[in-house]
mmCIF file of C-alpha atoms in Angstrom:
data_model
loop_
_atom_site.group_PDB
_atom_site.id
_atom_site.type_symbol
_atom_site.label_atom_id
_atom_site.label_comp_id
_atom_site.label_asym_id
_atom_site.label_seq_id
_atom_site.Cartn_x
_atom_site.Cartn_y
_atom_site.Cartn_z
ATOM 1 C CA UNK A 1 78.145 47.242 65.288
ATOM 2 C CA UNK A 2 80.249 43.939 64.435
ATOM 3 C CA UNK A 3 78.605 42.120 67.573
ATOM 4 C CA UNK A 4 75.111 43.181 66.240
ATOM 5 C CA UNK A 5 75.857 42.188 62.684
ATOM 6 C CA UNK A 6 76.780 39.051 63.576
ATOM 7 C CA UNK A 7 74.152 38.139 66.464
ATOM 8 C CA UNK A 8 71.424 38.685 63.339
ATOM 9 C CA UNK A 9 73.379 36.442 61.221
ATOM 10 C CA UNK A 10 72.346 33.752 63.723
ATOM 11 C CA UNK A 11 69.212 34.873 63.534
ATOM 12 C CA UNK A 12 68.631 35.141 59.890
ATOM 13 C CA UNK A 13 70.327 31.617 58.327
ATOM 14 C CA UNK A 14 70.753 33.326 54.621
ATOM 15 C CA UNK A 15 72.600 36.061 55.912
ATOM 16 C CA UNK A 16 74.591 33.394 58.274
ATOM 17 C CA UNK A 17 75.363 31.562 55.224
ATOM 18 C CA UNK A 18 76.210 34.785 53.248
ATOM 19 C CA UNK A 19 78.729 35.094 56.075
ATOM 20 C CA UNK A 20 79.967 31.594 56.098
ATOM 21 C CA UNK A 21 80.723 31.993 52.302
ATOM 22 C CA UNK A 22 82.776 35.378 52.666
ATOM 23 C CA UNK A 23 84.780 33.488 55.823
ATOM 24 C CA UNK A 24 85.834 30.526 53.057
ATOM 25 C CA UNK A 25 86.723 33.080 50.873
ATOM 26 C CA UNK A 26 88.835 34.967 53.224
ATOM 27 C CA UNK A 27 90.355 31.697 54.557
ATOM 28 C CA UNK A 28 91.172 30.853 50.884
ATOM 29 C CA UNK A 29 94.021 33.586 50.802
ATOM 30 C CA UNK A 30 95.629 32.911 54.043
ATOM 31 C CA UNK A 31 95.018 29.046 52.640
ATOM 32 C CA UNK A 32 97.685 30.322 49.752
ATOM 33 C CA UNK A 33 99.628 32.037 51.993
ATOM 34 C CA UNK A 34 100.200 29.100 54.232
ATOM 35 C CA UNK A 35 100.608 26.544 52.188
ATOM 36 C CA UNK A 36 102.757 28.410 49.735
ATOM 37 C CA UNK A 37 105.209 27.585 52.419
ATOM 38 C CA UNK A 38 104.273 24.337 54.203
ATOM 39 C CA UNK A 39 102.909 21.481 52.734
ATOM 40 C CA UNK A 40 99.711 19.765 54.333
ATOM 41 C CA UNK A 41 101.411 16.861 56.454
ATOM 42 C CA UNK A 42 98.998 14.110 54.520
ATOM 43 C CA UNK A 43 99.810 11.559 51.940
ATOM 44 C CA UNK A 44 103.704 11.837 50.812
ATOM 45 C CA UNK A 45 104.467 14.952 53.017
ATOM 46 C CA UNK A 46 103.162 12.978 56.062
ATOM 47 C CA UNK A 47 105.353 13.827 59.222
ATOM 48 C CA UNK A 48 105.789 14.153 62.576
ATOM 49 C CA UNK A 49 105.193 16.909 64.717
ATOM 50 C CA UNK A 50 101.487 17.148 63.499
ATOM 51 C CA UNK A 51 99.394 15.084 66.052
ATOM 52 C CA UNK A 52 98.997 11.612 66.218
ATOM 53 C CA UNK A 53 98.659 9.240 62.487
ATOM 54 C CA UNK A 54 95.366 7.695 61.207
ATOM 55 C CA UNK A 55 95.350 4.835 59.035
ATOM 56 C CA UNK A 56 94.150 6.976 55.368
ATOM 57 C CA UNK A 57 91.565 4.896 54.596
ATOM 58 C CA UNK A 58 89.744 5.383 57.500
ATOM 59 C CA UNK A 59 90.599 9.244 57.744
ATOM 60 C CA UNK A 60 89.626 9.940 53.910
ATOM 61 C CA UNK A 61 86.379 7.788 54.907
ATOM 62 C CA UNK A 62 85.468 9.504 58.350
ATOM 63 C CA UNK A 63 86.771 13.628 56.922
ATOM 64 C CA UNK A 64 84.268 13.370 53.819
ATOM 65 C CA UNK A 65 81.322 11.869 55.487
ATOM 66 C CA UNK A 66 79.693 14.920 57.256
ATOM 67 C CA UNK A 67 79.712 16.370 53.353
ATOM 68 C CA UNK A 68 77.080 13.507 53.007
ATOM 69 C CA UNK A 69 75.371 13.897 56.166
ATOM 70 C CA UNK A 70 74.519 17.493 56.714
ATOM 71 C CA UNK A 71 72.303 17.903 53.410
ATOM 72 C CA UNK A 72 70.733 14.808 54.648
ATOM 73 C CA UNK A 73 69.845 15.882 57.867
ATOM 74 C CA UNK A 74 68.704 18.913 56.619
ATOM 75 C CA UNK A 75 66.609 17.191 54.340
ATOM 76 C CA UNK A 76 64.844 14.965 56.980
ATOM 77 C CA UNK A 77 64.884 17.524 59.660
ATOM 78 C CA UNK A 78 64.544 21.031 58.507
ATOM 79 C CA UNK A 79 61.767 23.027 56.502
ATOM 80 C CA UNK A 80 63.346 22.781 52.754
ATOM 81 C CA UNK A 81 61.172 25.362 50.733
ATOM 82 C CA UNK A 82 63.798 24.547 47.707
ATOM 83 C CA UNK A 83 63.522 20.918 47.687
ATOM 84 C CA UNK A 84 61.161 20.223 44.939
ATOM 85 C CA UNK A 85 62.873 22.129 42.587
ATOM 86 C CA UNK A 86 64.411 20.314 39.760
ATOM 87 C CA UNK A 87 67.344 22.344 39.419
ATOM 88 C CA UNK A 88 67.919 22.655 43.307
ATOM 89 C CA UNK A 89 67.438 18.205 43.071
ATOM 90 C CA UNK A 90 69.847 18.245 40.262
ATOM 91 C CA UNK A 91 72.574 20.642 41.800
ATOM 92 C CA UNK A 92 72.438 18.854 45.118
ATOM 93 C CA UNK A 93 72.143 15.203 43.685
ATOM 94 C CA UNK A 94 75.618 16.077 41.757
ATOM 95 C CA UNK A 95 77.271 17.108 45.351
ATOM 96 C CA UNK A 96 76.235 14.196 46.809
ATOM 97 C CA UNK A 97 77.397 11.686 43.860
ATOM 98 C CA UNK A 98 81.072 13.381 44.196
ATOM 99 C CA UNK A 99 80.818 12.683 48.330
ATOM 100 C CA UNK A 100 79.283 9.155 47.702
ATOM 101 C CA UNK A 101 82.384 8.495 45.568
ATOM 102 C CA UNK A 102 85.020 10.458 48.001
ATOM 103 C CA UNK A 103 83.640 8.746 50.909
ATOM 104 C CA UNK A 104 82.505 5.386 50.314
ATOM 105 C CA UNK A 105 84.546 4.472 46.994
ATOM 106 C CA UNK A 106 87.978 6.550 46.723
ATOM 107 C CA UNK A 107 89.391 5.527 50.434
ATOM 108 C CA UNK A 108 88.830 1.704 49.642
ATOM 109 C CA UNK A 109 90.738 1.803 46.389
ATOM 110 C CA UNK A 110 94.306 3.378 47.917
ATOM 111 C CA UNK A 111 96.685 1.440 47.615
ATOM 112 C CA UNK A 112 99.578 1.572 50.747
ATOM 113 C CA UNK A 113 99.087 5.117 51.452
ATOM 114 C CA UNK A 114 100.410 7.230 54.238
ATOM 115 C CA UNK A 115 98.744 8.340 57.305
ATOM 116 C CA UNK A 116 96.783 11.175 57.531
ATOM 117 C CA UNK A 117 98.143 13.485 60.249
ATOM 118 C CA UNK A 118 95.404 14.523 62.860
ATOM 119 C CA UNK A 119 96.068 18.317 62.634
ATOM 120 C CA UNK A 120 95.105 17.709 58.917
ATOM 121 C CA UNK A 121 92.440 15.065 59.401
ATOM 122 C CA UNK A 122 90.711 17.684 62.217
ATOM 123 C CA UNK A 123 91.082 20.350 59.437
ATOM 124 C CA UNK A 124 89.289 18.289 56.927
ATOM 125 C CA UNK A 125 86.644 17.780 59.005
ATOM 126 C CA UNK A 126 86.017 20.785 60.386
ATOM 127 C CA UNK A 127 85.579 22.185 56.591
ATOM 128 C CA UNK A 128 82.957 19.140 55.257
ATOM 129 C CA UNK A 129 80.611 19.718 58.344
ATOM 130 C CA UNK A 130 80.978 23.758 57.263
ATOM 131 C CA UNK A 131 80.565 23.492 53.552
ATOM 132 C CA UNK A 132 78.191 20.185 53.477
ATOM 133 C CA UNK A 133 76.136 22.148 55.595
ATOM 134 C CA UNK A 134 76.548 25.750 53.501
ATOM 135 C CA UNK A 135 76.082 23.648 50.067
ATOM 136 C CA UNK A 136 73.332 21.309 50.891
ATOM 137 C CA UNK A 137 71.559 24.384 53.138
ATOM 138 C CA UNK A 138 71.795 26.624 50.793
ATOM 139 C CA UNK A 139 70.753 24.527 47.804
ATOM 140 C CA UNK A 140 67.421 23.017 49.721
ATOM 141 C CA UNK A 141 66.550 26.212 51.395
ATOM 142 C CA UNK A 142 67.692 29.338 49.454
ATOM 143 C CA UNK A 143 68.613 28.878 46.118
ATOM 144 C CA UNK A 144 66.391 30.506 42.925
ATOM 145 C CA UNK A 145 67.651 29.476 39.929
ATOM 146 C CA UNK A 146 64.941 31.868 37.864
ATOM 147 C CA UNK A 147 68.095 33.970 37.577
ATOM 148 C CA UNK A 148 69.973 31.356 35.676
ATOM 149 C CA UNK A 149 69.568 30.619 31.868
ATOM 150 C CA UNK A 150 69.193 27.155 30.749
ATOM 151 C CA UNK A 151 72.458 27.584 29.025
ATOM 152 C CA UNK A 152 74.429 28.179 31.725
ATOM 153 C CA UNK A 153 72.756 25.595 33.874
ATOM 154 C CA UNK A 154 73.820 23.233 31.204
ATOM 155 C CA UNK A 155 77.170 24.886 30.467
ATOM 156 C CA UNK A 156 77.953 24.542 34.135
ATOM 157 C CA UNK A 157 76.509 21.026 34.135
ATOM 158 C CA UNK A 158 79.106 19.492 31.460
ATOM 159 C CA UNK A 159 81.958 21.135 33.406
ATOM 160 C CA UNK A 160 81.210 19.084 36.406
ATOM 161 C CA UNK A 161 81.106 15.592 34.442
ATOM 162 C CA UNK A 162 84.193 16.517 32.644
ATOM 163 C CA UNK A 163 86.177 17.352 35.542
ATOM 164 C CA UNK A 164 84.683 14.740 37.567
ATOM 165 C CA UNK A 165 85.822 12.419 34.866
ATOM 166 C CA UNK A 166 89.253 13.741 35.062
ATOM 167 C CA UNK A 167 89.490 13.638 38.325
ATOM 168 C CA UNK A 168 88.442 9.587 38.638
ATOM 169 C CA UNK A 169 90.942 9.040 35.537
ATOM 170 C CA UNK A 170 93.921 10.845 37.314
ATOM 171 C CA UNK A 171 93.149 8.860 40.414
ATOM 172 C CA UNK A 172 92.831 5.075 38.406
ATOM 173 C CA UNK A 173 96.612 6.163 36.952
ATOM 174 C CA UNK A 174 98.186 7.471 40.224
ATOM 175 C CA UNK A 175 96.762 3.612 41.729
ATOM 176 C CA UNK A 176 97.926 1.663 38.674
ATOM 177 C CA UNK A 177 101.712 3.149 39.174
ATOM 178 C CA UNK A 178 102.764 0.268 40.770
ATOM 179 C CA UNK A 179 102.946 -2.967 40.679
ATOM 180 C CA UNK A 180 102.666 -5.989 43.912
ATOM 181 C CA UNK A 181 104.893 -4.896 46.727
ATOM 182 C CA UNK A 182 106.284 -1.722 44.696
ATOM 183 C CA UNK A 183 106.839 1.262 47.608
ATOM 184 C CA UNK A 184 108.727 3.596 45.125
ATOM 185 C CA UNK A 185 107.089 6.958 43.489
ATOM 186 C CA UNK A 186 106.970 7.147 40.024
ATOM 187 C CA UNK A 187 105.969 9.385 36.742
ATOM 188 C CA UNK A 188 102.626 9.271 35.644
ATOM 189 C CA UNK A 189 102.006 9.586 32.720
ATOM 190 C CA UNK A 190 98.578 9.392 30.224
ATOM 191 C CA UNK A 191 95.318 11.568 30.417
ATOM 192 C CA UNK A 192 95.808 14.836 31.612
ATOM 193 C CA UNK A 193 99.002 13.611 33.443
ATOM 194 C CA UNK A 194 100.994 14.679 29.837
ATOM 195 C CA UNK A 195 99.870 18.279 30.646
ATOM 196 C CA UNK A 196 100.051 18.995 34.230
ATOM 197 C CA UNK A 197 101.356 17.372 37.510
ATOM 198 C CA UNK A 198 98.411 17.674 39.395
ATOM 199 C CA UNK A 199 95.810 16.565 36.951
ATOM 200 C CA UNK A 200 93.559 14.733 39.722
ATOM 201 C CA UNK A 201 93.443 18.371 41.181
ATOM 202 C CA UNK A 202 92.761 19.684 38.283
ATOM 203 C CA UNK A 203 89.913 17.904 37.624
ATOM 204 C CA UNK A 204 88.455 18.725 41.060
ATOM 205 C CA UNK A 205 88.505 22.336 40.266
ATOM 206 C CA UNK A 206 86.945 22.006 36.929
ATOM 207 C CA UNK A 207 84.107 19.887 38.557
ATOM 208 C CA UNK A 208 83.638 22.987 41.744
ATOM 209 C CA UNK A 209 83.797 25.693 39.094
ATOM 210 C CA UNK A 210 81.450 23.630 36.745
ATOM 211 C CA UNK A 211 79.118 23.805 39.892
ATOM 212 C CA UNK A 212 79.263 27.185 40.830
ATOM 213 C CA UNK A 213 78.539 28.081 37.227
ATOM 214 C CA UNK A 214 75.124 26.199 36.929
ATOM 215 C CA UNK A 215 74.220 26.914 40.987
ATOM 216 C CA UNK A 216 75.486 31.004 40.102
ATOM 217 C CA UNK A 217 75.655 31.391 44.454
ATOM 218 C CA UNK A 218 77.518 33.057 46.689
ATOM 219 C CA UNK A 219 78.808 29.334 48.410
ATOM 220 C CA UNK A 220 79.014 27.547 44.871
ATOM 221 C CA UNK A 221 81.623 30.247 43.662
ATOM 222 C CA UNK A 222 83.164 30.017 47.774
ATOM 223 C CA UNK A 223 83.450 26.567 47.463
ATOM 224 C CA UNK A 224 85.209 26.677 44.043
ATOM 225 C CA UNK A 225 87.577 29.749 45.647
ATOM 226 C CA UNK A 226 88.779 27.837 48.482
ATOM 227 C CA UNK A 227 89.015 24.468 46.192
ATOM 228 C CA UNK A 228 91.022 26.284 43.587
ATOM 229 C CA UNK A 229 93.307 28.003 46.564
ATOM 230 C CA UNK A 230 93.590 24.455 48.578
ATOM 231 C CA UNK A 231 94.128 21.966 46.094
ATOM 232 C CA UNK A 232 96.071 24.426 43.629
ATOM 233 C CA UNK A 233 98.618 25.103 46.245
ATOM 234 C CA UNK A 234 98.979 20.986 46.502
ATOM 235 C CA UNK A 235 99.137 20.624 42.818
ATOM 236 C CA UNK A 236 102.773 23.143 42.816
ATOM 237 C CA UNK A 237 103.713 21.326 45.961
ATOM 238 C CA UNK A 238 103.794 18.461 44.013
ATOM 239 C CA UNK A 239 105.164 19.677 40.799
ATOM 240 C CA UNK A 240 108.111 20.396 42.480
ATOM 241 C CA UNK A 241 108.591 17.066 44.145
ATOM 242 C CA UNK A 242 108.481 15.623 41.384
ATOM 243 C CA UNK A 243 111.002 17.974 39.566
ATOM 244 C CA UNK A 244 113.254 17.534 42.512
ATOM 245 C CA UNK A 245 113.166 13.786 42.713
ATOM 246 C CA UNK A 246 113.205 12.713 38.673
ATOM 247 C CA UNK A 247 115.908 14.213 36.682
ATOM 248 C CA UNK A 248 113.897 12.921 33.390
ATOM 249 C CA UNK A 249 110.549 14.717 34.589
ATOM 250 C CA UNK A 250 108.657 16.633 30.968
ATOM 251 C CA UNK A 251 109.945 20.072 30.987
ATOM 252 C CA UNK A 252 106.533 21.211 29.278
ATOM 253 C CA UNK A 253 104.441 19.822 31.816
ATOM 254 C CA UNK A 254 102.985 22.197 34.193
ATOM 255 C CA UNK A 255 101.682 22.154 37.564
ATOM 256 C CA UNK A 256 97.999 22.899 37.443
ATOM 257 C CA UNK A 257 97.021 24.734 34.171
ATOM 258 C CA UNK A 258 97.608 23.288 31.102
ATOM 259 C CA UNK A 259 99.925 24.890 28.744
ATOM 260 C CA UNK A 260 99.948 27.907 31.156
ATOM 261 C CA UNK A 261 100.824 27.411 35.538
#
């Protein structure tokens, strides 16, 4: 029964990417469970015993591009029924501004940096061919935004900006920490920094929970699940560095969630 539910979902790509959505979701918890326990091997937890290193700015630059690529070959070589839709152009041009920025702008701005592991590089990649493919798909093919109110299109839509905002913020004062040949970690402080450890994370998950608001899919709110699982878990990794290596670290800062986690 399995083998036949899954030989239609071939067959029939909404159901497939029905499918694909429930599989991030699932992957999401075993994400927590995971990582609750070991931290990705990339940036400062980079180690050995994980494959082979790759310079970061070329593995941030080479894992993000096939979340550029697949809506754009689906685009140019697929039937897109959804593609003149404003709100499908809209919803997909916002996707592709935060990959434009993650791919072509972000890697070329770190400064030092450790390398990216390959188990972790392979990982990335694997997931932006999956969900580049699921978001952009979905959004050119499938998606019928009759079903969502203006106001929570817009709602949805000011979410994004904010947390994309945040996010590029948090990532300016995490460069800016040091200065010439400085190697040596330190606080940051200002923005969203005075609230929570992991502010550039946190403004990553308001941006993918922004977008599954206005898209209201089943891969906008898997995309935001396995975000908020992934990126969470990195946020309390690094909460805990941090509390571990400065003695003078803000008590009332938290990890994620302002005021609350």
């Amino acid at each position: 029964m399995m083998f036949g539910y899954l030989q239609n979902a071939w067959q029939d790509e909404a159901r497939f990417m029905n499918l694909l959505s429930y599989t991030f979701i699932v992957l999401s918890v075993f994400v927590v469970c995971i990582l609750g326990y070991v931290s990705a091997p990339y940036g400062r937890y980079s180690r050995p015993g994980w494959g082979p290193l790759i310079p970061v700015r070329l593995a941030w630059f080479l894992q993000e591009l096939p979340s550029l690529l697949m809506p754009l070959y689906i685009l140019c070589f697929t039937e897109c029924p959804r593609a003149g839709e404003w709100k499908n152009k809209v919803a997909l041009g916002l996707f592709i501004f935060h990959y434009i920025q993650r791919t072509f702008i972000f890697p070329f701005l770190i400064r030092g940096g450790k390398p990216t592991s390959l188990a972790a590089f392979v990982s990335a990649v694997m997931f932006c061919v999956a969900n580049g493919y699921l978001q952009g798909g979905y959004l050119l093919k499938f998606a019928d935004f009759q079903n969502v109110c203006d106001a929570q299109f817009y709602a949805g839509l000011l979410l994004f900006l904010s947390g994309f905002a945040i996010n590029i913020h948090s990532d300016h004062i995490l460069r800016n920490l040091r200065r010439g040949s400085e190697t040596e970690y330190k606080i940051p402080h200002g923005g969203m920094f005075e609230y929570v450890s992991g502010a550039n994370f946190f403004g990553e998950i308001l941006e993918w929970f922004g977008f599954a608001i206005m898209n209201n899919t089943l891969p906008a709110f898997a995309f935001f699940v396995f975000t908020l699982c992934n990126t969470g878990q990195r946020a309390c990794h690094h909460h805990r560095w941090y509390q571990k290596k400065f003695e003078d670290y803000p008590k009332k800062r938290k990890a994620l969630i302002p005021f609350l986690l």
